[in-house]
Tab-separated table of C-alpha atoms and ligand atoms in Angstrom:
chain	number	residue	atom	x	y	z
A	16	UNK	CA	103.612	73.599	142.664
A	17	UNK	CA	106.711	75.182	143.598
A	18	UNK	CA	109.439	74.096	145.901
A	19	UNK	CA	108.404	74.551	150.516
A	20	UNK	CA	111.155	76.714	151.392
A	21	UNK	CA	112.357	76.130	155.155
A	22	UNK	CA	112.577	72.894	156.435
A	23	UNK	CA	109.617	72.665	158.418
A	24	UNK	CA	107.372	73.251	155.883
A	25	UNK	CA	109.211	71.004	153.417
A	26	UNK	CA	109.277	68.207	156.123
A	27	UNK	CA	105.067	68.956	156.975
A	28	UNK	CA	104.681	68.835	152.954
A	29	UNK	CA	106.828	65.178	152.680
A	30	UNK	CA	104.823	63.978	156.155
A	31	UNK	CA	101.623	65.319	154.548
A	32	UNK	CA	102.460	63.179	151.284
A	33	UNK	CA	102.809	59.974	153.001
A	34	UNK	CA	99.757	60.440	155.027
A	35	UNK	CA	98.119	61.139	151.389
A	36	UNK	CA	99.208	58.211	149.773
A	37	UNK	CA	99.040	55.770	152.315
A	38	UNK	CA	95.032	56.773	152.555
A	39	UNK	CA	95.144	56.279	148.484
A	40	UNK	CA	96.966	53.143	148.617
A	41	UNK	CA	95.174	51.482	151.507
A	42	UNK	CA	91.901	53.601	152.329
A	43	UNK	CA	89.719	52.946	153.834
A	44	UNK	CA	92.684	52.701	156.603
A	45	UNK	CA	92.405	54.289	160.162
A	46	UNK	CA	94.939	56.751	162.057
A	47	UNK	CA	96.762	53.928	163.485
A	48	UNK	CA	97.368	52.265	160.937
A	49	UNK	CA	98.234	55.168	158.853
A	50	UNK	CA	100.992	56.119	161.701
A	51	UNK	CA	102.201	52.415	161.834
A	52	UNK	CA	102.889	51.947	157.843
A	53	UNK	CA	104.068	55.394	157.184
A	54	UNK	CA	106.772	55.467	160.761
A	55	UNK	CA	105.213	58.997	161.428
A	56	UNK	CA	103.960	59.684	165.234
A	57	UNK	CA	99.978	59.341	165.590
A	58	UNK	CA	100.262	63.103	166.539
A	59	UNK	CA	101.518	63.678	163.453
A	60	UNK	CA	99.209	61.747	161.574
A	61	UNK	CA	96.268	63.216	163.264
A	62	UNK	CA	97.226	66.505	162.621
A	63	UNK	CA	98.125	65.935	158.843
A	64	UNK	CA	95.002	63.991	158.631
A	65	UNK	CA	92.746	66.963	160.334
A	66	UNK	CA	94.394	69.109	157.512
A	67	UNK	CA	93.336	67.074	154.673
A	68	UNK	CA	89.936	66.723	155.796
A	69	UNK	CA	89.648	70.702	156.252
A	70	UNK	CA	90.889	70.642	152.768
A	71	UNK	CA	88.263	68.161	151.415
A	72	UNK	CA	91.018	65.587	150.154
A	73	UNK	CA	90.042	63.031	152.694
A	74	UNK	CA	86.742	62.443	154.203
A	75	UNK	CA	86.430	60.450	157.295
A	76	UNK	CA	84.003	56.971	157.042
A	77	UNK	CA	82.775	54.563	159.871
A	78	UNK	CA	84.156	50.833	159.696
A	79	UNK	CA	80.497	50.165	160.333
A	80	UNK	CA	80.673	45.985	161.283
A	81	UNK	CA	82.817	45.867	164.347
A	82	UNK	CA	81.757	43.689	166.563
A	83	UNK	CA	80.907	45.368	170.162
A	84	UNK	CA	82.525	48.583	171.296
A	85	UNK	CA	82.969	51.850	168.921
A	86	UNK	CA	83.201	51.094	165.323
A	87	UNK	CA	86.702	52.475	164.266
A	88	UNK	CA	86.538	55.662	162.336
A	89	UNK	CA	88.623	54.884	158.747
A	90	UNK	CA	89.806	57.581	156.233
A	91	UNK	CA	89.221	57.399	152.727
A	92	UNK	CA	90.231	59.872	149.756
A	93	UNK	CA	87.574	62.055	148.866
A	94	UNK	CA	86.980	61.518	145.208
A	95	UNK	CA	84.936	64.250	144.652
A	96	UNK	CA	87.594	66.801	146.486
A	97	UNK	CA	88.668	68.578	143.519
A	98	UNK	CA	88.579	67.760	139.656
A	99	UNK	CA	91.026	67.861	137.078
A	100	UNK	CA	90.950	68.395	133.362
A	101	UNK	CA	93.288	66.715	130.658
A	102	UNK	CA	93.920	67.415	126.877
A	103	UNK	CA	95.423	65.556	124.746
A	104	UNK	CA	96.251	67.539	121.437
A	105	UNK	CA	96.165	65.669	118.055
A	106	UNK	CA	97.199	67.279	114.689
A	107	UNK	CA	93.458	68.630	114.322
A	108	UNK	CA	91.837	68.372	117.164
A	109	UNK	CA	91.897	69.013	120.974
A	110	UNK	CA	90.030	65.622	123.039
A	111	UNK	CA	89.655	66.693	126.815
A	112	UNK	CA	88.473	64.679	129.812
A	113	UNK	CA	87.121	65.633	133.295
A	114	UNK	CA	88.094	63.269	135.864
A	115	UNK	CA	88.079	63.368	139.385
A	116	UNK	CA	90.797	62.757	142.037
A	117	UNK	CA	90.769	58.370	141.448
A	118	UNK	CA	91.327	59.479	137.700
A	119	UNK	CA	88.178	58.294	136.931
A	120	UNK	CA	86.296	59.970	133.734
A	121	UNK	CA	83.294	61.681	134.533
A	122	UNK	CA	82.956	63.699	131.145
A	123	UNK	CA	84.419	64.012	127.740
A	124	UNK	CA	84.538	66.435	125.084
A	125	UNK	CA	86.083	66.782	121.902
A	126	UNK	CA	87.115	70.346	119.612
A	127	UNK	CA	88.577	70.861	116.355
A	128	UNK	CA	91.559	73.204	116.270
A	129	UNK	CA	91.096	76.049	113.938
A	130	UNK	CA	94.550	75.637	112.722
A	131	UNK	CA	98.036	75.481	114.066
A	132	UNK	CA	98.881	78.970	114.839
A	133	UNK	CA	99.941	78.721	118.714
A	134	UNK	CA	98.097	82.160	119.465
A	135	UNK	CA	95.274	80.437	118.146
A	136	UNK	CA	95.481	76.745	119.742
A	137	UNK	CA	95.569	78.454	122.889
A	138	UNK	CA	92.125	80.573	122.165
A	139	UNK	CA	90.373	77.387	121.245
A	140	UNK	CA	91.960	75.217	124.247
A	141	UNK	CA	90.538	78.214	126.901
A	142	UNK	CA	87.269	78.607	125.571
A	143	UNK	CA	87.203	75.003	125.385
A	144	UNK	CA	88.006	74.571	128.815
A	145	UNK	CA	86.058	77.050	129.993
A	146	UNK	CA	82.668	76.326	128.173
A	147	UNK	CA	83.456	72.636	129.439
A	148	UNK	CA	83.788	73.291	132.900
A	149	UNK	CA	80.673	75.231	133.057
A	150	UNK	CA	78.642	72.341	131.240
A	151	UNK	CA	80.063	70.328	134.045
A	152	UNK	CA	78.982	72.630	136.422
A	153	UNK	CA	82.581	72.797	138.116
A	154	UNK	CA	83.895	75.946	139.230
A	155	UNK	CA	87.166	77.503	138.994
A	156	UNK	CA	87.994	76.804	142.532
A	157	UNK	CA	87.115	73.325	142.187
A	158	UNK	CA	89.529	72.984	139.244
A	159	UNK	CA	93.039	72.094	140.758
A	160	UNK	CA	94.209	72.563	137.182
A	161	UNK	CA	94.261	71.585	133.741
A	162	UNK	CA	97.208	68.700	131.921
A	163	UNK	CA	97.614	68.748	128.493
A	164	UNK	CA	99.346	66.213	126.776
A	165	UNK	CA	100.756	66.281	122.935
A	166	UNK	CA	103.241	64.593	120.397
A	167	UNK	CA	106.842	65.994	120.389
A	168	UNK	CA	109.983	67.120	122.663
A	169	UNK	CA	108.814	68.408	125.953
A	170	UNK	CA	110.314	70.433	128.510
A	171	UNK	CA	107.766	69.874	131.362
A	172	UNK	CA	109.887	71.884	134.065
A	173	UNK	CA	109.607	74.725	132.101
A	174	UNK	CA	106.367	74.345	130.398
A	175	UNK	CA	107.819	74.772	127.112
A	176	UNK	CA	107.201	72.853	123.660
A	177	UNK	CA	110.532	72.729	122.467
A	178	UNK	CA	109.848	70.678	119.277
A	179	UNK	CA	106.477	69.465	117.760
A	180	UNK	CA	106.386	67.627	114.562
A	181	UNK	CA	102.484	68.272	114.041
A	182	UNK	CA	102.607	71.683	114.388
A	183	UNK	CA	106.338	72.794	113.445
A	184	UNK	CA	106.941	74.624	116.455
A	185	UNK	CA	109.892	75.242	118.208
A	186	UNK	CA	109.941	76.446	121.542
A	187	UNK	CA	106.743	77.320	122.295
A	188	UNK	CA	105.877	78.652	126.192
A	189	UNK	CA	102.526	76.871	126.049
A	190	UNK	CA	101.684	76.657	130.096
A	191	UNK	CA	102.650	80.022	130.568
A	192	UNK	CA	100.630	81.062	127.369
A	193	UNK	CA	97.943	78.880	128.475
A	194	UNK	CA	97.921	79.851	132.186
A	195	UNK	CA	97.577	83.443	131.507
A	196	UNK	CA	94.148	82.847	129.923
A	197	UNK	CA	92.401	80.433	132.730
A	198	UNK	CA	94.541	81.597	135.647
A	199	UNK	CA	94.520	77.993	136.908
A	200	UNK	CA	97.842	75.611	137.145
A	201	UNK	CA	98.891	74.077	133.557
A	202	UNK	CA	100.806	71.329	133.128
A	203	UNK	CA	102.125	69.853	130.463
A	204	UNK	CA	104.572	66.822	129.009
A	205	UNK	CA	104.435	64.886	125.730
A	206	UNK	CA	101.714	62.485	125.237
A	207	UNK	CA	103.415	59.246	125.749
A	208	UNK	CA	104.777	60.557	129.067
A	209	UNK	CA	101.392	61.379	130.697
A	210	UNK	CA	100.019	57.863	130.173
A	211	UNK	CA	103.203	56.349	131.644
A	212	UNK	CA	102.589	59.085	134.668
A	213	UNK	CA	98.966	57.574	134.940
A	214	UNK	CA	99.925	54.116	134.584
A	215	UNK	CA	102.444	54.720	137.784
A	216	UNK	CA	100.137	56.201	139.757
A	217	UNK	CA	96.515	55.041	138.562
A	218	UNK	CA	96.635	51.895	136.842
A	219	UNK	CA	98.632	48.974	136.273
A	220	UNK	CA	102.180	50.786	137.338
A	221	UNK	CA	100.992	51.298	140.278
A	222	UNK	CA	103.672	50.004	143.037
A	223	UNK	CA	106.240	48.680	139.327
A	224	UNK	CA	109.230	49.989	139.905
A	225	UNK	CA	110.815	49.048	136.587
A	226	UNK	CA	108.095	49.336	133.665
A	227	UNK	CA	107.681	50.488	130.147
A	228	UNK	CA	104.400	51.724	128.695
A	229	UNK	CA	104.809	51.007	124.646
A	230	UNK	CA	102.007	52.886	122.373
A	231	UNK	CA	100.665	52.412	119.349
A	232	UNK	CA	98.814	54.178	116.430
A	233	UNK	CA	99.557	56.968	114.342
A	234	UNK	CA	103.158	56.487	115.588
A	235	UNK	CA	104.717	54.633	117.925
A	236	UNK	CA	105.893	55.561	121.741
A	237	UNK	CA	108.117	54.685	124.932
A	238	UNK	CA	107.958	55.578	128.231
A	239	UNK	CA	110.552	54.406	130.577
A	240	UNK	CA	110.761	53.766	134.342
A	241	UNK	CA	113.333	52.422	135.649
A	242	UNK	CA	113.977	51.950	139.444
A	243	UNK	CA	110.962	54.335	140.297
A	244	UNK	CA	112.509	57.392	138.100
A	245	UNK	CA	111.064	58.143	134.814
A	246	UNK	CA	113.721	58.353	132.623
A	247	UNK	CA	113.258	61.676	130.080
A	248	UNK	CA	117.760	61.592	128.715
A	249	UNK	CA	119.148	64.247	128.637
A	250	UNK	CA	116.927	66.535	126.659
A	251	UNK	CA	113.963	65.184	127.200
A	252	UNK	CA	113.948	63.126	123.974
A	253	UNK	CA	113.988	59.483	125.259
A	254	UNK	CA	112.134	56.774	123.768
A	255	UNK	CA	111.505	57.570	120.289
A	256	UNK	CA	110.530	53.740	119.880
A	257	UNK	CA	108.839	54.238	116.928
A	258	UNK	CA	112.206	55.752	115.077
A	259	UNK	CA	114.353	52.938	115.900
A	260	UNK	CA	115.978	51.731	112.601
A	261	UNK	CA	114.405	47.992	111.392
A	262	UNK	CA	116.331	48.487	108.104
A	263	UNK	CA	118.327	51.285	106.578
A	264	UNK	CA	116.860	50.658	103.168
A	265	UNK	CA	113.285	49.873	104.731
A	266	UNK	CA	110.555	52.764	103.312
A	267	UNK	CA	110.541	56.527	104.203
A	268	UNK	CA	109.793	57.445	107.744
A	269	UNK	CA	108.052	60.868	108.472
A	270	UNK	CA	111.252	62.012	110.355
A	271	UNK	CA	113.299	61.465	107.360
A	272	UNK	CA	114.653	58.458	107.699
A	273	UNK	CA	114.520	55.083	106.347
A	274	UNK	CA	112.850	51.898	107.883
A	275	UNK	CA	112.162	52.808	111.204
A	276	UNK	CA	109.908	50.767	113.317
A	277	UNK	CA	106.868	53.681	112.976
A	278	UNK	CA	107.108	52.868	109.349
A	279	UNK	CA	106.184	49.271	109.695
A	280	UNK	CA	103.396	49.737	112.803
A	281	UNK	CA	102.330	53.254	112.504
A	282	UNK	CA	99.056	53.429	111.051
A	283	UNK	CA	100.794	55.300	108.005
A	284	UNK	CA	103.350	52.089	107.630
A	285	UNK	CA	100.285	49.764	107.533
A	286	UNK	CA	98.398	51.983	104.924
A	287	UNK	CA	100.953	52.391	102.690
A	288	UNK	CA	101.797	48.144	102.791
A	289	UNK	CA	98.182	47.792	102.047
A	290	UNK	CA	98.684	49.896	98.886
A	291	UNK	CA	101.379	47.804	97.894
A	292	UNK	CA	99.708	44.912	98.404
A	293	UNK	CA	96.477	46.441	96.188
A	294	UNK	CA	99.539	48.083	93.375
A	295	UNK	CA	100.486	43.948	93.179
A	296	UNK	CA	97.102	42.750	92.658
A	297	UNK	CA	96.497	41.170	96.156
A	298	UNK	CA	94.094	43.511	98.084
A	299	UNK	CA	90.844	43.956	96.448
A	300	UNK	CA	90.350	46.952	97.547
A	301	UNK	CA	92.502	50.299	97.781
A	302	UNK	CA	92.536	52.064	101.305
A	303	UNK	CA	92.714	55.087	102.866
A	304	UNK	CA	92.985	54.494	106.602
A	305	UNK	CA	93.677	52.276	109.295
A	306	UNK	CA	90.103	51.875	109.767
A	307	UNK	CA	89.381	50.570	106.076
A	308	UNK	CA	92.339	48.101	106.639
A	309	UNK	CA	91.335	46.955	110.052
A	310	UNK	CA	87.613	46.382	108.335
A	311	UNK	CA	89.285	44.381	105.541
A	312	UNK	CA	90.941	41.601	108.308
A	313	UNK	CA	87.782	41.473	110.031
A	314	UNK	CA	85.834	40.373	107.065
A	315	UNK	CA	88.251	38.015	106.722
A	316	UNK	CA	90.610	39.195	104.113
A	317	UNK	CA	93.514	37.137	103.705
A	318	UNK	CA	95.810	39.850	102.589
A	319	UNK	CA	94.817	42.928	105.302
A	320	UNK	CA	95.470	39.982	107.877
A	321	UNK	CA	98.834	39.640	106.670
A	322	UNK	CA	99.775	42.584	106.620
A	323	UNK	CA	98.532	43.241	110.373
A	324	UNK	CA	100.267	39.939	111.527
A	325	UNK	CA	103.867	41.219	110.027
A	326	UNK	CA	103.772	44.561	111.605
A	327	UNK	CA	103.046	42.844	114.976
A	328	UNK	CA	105.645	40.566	114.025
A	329	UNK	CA	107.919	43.582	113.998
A	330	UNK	CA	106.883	45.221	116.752
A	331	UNK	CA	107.544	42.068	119.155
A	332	UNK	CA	111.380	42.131	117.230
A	333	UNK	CA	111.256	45.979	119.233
A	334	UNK	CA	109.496	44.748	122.022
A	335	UNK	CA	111.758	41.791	122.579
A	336	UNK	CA	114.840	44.369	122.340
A	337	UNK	CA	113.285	46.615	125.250
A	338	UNK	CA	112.494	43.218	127.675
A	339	UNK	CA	116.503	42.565	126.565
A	340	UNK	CA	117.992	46.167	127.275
A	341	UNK	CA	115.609	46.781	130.385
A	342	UNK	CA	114.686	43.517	132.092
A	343	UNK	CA	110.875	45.199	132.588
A	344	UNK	CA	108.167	43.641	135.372
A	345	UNK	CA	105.860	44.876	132.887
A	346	UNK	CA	105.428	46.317	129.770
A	347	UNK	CA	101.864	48.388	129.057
A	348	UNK	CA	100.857	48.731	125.680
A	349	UNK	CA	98.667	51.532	124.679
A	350	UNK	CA	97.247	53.756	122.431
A	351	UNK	CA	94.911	53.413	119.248
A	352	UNK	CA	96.580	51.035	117.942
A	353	UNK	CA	95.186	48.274	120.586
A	354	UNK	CA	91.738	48.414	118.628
A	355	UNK	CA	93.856	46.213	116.046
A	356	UNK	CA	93.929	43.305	118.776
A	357	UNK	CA	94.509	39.757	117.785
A	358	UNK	CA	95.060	40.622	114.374
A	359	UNK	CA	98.878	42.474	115.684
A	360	UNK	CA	99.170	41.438	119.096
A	361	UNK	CA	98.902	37.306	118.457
A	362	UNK	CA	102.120	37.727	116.134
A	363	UNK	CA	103.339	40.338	118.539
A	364	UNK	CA	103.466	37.720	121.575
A	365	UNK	CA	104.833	35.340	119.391
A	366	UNK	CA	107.715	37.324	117.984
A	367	UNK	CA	108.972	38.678	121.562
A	368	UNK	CA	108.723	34.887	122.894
A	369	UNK	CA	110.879	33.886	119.740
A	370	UNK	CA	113.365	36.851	119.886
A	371	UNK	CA	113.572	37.446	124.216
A	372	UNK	CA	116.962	36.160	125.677
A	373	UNK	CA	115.957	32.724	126.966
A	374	UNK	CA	115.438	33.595	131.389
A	375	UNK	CA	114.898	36.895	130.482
A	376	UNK	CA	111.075	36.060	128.870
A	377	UNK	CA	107.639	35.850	130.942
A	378	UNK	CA	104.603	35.625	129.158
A	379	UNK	CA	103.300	37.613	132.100
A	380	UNK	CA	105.420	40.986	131.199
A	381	UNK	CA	103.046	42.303	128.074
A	382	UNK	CA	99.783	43.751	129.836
A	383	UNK	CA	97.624	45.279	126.813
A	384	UNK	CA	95.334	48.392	128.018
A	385	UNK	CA	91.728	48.155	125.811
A	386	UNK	CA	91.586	51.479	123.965
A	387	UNK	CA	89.163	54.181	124.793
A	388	UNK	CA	89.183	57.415	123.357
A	389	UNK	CA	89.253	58.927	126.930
A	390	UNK	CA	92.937	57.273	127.466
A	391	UNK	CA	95.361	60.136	125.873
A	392	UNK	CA	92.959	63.140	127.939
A	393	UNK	CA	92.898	60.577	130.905
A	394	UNK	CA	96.677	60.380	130.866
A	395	UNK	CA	96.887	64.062	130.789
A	396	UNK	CA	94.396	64.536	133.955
A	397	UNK	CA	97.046	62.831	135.439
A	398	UNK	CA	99.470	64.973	135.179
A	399	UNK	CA	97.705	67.164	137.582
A	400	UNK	CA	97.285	64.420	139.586
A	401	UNK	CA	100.417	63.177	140.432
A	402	UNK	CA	101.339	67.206	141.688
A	403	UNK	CA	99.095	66.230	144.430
A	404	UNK	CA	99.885	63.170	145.224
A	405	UNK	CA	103.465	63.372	144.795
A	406	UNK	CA	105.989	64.037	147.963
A	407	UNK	CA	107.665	66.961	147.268
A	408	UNK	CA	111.349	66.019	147.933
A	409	UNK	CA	110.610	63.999	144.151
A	410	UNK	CA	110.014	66.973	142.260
A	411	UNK	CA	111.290	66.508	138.705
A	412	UNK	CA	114.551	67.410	136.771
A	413	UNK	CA	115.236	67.809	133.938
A	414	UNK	CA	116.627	64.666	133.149
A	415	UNK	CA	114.687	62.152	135.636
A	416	UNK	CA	111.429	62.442	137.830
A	417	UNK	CA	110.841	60.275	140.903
A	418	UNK	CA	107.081	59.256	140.298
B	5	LIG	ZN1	111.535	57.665	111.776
């Protein structure tokens, strides 16, 4: 979406906004009440409100018990007014989600990626898209556009990929790349960014002004927003969580460094401490994968427990840190990692209790999203999403984004 020149039209897209959101946040809701909590005229709000319908955003629904008289006539969103699809990209594969305008999944898919070549990855993601559309029987003009969602430094503004650690590339153009072969809108942001983005605007964010979503898995994320802005620094690099330093002489990190928090949580970390544990003759068994591990703690496994409780041990040490430096409503933690449950997150909650500045702790803060393998592409749908939802004077810069 680009920028309303003239002030009219930016003022009619703003007024058009608020009418949108105050039918998502309080639909069903009727014209007067819509002109009452937004300050616009009912003109106004009637007009705006005409406009959406014509556009199939909002669809018009009767209150149905009043008692005597005309029932009022309320206006909900239109879930089925458009569709969006999301991609999340993983080292090998490409996971995408149809959802419609509520974010809610209607179908999955998943792809391999037939290597890492960006030429390539953009091939697979457009056929991909396309075949997957047509399965769904959704048409291009009922596709408002497609998110996609990855690991690494993003520069969302300008669609570019400036650094990817899966792939090892630098400043790659991938919405432009990618918009040139489905001629719909792209969007894209890193990974950890487009389930914060969801969070605000779909799920537990929703109405936070101050919240960090924390994930978990293969590495470990941050996404920050504070006072309604989500905070990106200054190139787009903030909240590498999971490269934090634990200890300096802790074991080798996949950036390069030594004993960052990833090392410890990351499903790598907890592989490699189960090896250790098997080289010193206390795990029975040698693993391969987080999976094996987590199967070892839930037969009851004395050892792979350990290991799970220390790294969520850790992670409340870096959780406890964030509640300190941010003073958070809430904290959402996400990601693969939350299959692990009890077996991190009861020495997680412990450890930020024990290490939170005393008045600064509230059990109530940690919110833990169950995993589904929908939530990365979900996140991504979002991005789309929030273009529609959001008011347009809170476009983003580079630095921060008003959500
Ligand atoms: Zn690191």
């Amino acid at each position: 979406m680009t920028h309303p020149t003239g002030n009219r039209e930016l003022i009619r897209a703003i007024n058009r906004s608020h009418v949108l959101n105050a039918i998502k946040a309080y639909g069903p809701i009727g014209r007067a009440d819509i002109a009452r909590r937004t300050g616009l005229s009912p003109a106004t709000v009637t007009s705006l409100s005409a406009k959406l319908i014509s556009q199939n955003l909002v669809f018009e629904k009767s209150a149905g018990d009043s008692s005597g008289g005309r029932p009022p006539i309320l206006l909900v969103i239109n879930p089925k007014g458009g569709y969006v699809v999301g991609i999340k990209l993983t080292e090998t594969n490409a996971v995408c989600a149809l959802t419609d305008l509520e974010a809610t999944v209607i179908a999955k898919a998943s792809m391999p990626l037939s290597g890492h070549n960006p030429i390539r990855v953009v091939e697979d993601l457009a056929h991909m898209v396309t075949t997957f559309i047509r399965e769904q029987k959704i048409s291009k003009k009922q596709l408002l556009g497609v998110g996609v969602g990855l690991a690494g430094i993003v520069d969302a503004n300008e669609g570019i990929l400036r650094q990817s650690p899966i792939y090892g590339w630098d400043n790659v153009p991938l919405r432009q790349m990618l918009q040139s072969k489905l001629n719909v809108p792209i969007y894209i942001e890193n990974d950890v960014n487009t389930l914060t983005l969801t969070e605000r605007w779909f799920g537990p964010g929703q109405g936070v002004d101050n919240f960090l979503t924390v994930t978990v898995g293969r590495g470990v994320g941050l996404g920050i927003v504070v006072n309604g802005q989500f905070y990106r620094g200054q190139n787009g690099g903030a909240g590498e969580l999971g490269h934090t330093t634990i200890d300096p002489k802790g074991p080798l990190c996949a950036c390069g460094k030594h004993g960052c928090l990833e090392a410890y949580v990351g499903d790598p970390g907890l592989v490699r401490a189960a090896n250790e544990e098997y080289e010193r003759g206390h795990l029975s068994v040698k693993v391969e994968t987080i999976e094996e591990l987590l199967q070892l703690a839930q037969s009851g496994d004395t050892s792979a427990i350990k290991i799970f409780k220390k790294a969520g041990s850790i992670l409340g040490i870096a959780i406890a840190n964030l509640i300190n430096l941010f003073n958070p409503k809430k904290i959402i933690i996400s990601g693969e990692g939350t299959r692990e449950g009890d077996y991190l997150f009861i020495s997680m909650k412990e450890s930020i209790q024990q290490n939170t500045m005393p008045g600064l702790f509230d059990p109530k803060i940690v919110e833990i999203i169950p995993w589904g393998d929908d939530v990365w592409a979900r996140g991504a749908a979002g991005l789309v999403l929030r273009e529609l939802f959001e008011s347009p004077i809170h476009k983003q810069t580079p630095t921060a984004a008003t959500m």
